[in-house]
PDB file of C-alpha atoms and ligand atoms in Angstrom:
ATOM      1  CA  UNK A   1     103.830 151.630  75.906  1.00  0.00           C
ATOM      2  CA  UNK A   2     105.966 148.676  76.442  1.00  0.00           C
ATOM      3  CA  UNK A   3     103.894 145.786  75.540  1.00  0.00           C
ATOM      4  CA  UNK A   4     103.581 143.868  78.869  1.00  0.00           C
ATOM      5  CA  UNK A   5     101.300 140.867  78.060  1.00  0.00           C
ATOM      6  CA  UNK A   6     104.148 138.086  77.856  1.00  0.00           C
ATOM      7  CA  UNK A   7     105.489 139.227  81.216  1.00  0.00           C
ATOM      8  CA  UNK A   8     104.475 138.072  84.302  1.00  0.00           C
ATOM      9  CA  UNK A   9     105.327 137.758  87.953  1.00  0.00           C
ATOM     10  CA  UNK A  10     107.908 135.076  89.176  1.00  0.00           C
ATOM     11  CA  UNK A  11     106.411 132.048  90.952  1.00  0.00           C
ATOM     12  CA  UNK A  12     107.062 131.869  94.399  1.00  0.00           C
ATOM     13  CA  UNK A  13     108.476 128.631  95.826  1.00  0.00           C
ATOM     14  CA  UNK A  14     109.512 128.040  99.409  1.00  0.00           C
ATOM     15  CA  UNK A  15     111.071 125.134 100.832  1.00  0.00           C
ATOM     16  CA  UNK A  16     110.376 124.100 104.180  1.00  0.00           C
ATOM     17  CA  UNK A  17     112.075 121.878 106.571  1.00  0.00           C
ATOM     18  CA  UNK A  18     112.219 121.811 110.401  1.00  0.00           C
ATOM     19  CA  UNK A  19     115.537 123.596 111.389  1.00  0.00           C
ATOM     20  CA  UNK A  20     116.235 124.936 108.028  1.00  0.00           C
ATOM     21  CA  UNK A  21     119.758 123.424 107.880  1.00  0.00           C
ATOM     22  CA  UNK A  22     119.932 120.173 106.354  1.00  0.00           C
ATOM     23  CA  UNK A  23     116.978 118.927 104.123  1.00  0.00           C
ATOM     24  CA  UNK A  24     115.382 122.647 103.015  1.00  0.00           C
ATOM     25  CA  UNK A  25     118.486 124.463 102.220  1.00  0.00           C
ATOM     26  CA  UNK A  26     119.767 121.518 100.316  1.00  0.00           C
ATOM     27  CA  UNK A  27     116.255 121.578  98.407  1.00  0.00           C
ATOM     28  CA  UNK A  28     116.470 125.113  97.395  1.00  0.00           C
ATOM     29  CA  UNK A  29     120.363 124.849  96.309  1.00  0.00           C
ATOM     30  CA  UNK A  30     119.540 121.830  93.606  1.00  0.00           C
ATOM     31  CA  UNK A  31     116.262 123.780  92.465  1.00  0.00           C
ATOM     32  CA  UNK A  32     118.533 126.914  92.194  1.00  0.00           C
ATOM     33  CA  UNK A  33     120.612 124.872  89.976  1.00  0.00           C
ATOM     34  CA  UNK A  34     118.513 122.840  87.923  1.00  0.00           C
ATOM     35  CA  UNK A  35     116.645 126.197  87.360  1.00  0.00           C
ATOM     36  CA  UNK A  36     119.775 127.807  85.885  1.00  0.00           C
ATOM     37  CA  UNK A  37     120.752 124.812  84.291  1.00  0.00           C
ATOM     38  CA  UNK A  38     118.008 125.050  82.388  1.00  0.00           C
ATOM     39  CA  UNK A  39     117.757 128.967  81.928  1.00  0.00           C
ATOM     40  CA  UNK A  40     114.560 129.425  83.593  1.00  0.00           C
ATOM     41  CA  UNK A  41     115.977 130.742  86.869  1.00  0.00           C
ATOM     42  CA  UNK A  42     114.435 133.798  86.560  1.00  0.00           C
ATOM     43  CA  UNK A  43     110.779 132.852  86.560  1.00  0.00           C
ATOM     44  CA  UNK A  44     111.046 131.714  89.984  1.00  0.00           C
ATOM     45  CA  UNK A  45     111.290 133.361  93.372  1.00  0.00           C
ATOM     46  CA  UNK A  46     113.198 130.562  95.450  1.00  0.00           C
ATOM     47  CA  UNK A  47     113.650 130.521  99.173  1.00  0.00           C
ATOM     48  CA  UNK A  48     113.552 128.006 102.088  1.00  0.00           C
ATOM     49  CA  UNK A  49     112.739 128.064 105.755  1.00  0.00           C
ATOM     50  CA  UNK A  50     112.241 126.184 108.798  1.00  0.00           C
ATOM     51  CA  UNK A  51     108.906 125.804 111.431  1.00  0.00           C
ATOM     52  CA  UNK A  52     111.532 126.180 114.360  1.00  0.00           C
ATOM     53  CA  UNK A  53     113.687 128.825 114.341  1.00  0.00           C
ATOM     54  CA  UNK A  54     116.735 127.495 116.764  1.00  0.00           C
ATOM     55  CA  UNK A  55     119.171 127.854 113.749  1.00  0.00           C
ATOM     56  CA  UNK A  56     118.252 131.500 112.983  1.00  0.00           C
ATOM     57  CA  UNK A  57     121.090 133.407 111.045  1.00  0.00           C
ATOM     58  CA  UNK A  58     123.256 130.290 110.654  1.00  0.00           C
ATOM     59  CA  UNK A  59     124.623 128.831 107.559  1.00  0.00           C
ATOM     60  CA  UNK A  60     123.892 124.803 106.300  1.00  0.00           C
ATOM     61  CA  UNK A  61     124.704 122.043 108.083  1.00  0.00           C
ATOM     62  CA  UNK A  62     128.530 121.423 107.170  1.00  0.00           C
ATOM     63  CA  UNK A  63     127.492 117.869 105.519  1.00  0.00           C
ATOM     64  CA  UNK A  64     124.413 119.451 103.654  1.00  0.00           C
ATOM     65  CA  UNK A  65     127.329 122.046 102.324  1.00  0.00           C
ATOM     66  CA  UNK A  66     129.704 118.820 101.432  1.00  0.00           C
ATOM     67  CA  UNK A  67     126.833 117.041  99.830  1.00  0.00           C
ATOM     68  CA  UNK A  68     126.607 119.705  97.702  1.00  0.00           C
ATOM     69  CA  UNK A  69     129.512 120.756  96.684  1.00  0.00           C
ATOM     70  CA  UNK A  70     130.156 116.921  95.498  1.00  0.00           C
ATOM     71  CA  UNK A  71     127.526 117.791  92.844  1.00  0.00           C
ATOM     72  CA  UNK A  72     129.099 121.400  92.652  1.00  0.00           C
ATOM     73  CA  UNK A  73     125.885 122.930  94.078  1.00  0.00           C
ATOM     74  CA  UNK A  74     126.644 125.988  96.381  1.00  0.00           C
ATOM     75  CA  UNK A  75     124.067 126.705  99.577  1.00  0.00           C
ATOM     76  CA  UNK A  76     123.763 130.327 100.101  1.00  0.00           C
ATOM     77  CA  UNK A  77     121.455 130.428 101.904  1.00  0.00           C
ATOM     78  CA  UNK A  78     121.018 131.095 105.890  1.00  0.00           C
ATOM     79  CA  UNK A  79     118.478 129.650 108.328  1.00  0.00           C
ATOM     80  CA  UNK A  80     115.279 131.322 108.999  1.00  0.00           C
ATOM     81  CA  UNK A  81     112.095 130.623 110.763  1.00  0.00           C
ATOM     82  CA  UNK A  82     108.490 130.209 108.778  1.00  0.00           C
ATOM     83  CA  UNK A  83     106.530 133.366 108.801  1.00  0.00           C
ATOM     84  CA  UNK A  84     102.781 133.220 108.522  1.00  0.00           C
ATOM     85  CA  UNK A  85     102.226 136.926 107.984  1.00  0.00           C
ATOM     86  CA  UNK A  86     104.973 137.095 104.781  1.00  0.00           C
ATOM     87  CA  UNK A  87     105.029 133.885 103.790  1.00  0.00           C
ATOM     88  CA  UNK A  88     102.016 132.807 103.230  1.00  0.00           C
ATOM     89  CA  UNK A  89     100.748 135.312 100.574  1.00  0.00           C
ATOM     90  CA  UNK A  90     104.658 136.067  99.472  1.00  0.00           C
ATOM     91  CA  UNK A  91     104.698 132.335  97.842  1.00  0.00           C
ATOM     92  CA  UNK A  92     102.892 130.068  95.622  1.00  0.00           C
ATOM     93  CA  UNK A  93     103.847 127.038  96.225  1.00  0.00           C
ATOM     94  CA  UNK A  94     105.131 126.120 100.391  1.00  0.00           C
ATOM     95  CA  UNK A  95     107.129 122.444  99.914  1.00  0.00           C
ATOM     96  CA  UNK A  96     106.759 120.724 103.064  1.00  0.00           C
ATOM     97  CA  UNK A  97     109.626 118.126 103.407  1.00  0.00           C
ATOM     98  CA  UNK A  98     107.765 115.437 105.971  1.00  0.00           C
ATOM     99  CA  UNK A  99     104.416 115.416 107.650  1.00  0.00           C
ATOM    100  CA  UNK A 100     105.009 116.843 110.340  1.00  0.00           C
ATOM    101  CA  UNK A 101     106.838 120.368 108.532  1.00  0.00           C
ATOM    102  CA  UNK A 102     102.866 119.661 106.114  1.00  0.00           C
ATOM    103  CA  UNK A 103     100.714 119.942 109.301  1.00  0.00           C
ATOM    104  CA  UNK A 104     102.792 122.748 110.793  1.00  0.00           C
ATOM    105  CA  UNK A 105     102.118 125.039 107.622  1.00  0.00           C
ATOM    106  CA  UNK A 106      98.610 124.236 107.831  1.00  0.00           C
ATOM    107  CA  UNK A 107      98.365 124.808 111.922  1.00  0.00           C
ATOM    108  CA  UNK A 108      99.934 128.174 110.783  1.00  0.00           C
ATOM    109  CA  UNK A 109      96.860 128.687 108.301  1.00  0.00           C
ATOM    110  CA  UNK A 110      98.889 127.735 105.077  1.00  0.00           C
ATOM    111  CA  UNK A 111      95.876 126.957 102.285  1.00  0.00           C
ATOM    112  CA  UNK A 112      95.867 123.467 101.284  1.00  0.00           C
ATOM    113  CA  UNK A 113      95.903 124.425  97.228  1.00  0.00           C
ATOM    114  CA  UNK A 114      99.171 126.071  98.108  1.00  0.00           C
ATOM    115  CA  UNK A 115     101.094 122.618 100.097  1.00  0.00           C
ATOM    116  CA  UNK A 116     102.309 120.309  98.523  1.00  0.00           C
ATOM    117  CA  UNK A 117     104.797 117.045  99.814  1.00  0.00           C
ATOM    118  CA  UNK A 118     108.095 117.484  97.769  1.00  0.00           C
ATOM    119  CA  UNK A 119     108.367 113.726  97.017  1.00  0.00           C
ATOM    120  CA  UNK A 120     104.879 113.926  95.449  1.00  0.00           C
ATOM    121  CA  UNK A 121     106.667 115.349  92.888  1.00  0.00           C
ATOM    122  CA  UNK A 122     109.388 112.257  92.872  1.00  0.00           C
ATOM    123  CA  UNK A 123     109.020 110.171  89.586  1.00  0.00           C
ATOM    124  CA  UNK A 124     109.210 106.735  91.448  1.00  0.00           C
ATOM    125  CA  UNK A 125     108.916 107.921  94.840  1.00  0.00           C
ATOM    126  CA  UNK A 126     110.796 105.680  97.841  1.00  0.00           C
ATOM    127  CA  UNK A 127     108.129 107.017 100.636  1.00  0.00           C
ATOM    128  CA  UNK A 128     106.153 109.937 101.055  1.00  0.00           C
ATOM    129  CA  UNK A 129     108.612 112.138 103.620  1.00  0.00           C
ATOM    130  CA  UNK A 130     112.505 113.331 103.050  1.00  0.00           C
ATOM    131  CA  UNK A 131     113.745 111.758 106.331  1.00  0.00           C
ATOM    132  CA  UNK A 132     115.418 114.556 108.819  1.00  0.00           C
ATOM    133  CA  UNK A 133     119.311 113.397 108.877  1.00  0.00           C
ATOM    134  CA  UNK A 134     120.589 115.723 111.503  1.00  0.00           C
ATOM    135  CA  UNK A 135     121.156 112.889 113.636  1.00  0.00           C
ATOM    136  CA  UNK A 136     122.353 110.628 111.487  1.00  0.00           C
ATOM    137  CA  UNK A 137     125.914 109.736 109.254  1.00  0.00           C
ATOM    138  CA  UNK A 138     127.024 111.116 106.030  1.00  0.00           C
ATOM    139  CA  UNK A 139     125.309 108.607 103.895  1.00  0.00           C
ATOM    140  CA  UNK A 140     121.721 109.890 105.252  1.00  0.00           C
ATOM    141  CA  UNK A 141     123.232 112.951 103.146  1.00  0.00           C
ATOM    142  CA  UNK A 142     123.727 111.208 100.278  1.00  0.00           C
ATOM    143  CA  UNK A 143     120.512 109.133 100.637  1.00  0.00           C
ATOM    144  CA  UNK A 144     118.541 112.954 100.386  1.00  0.00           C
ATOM    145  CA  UNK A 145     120.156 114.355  97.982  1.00  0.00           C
ATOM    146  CA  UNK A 146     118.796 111.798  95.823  1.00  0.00           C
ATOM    147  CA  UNK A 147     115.949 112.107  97.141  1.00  0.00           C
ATOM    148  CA  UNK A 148     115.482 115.873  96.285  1.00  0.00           C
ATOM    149  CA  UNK A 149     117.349 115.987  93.195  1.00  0.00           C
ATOM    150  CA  UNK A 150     114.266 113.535  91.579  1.00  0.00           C
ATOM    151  CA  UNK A 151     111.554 115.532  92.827  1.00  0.00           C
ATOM    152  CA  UNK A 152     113.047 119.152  92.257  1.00  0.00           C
ATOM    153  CA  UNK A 153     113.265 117.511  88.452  1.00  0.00           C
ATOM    154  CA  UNK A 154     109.896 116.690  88.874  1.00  0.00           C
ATOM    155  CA  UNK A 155     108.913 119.758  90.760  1.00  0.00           C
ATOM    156  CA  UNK A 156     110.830 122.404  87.596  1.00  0.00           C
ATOM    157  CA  UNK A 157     108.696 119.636  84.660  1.00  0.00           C
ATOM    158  CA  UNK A 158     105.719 120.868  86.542  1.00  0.00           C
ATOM    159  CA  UNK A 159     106.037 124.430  86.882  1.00  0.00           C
ATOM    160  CA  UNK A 160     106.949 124.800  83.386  1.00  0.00           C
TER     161      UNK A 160
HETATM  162  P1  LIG B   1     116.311 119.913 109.049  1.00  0.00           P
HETATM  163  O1  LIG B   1     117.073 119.047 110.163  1.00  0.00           O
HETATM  164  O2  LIG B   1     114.888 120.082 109.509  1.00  0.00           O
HETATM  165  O3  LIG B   1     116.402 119.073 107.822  1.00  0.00           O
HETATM  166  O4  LIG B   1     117.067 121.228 108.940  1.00  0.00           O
HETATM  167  C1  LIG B   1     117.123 119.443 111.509  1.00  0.00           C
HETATM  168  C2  LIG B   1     118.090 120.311 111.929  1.00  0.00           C
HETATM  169  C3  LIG B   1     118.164 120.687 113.266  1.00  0.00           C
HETATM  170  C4  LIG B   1     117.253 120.183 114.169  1.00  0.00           C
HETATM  171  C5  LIG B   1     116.254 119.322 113.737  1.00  0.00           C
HETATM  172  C6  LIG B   1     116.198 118.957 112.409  1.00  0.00           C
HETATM  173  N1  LIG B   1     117.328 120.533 115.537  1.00  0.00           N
HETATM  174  O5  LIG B   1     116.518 120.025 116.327  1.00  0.00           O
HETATM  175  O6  LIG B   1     118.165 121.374 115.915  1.00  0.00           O
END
């Protein structure tokens, strides 16, 4: 028999925003990246989502995209609305980006042990809650990538 005992399932983490274009999808890219970057990628199961689903199906927000691909960070990934009945069992950790996205999860019966704020994991963090950009300029861009580069560091030191 193979011997099994080092190998074990990936960790689950989702990101979670509220349309699932700008902050959430941006999140997952830079941990995708860092991840590989470091060669761990494939320990973790890596996904992101939104509480509303208006965006369903559609790619990033084009300045999320440009953002990223200043840092030369690709976003797959395609909006998708939260869903208690996969979700919530089919991830470890659920990484609320404000508030608001936090008490959502746990309306939708999200276990505390499982949320966590992703600037708690921010070394020095500048407030507690990734603010939404949709409605603003380019620069709020900037201002979150930052923001979310810091704590997915933060967030890979303390899954390791
Ligand atoms: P996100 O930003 O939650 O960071 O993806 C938003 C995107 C779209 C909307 C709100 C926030 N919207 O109302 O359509």
């Amino acid at each position: 028999m193979p011997d099994q005992t080092n190998r074990s399932e990936p960790t689950g983490v989702l990101f979670v925003c509220l349309g699932n274009i700008c902050r959430s999808p941006l999140a997952e890219g830079i941990f995708i990246h860092l991840a590989r970057e470091r060669g761990v990628l494939g320990r973790f199961s890596i996904d992101s989502c939104g509480t509303g689903g208006w965006h369903a199906g559609e790619p990033a927000d084009p300045r999320s995209i440009a953002v990223a691909a200043k840092h030369g960070i690709e976003l797959p990934s395609r909006a998708r609305k939260f869903d208690p009945a996969a979700d919530i069992d089919g991830f470890d950790w659920l990484i609320p980006m404000d508030r608001q996205n936090h008490r959502d999860l746990r309306d939708h019966g999200v276990p505390e042990r499982k949320l966590k704020l992703i600037l708690d994991f921010h070394p020095q963090p500048p407030t507690r809650e990734v603010p939404d950009p949709y409605y603003g300029g380019p620069d709020g861009f900037d201002k979150v990538y930052q923001m979310l580069v810091r704590s997915c560091e933060g967030l890979l030191d303390s899954l390791r």
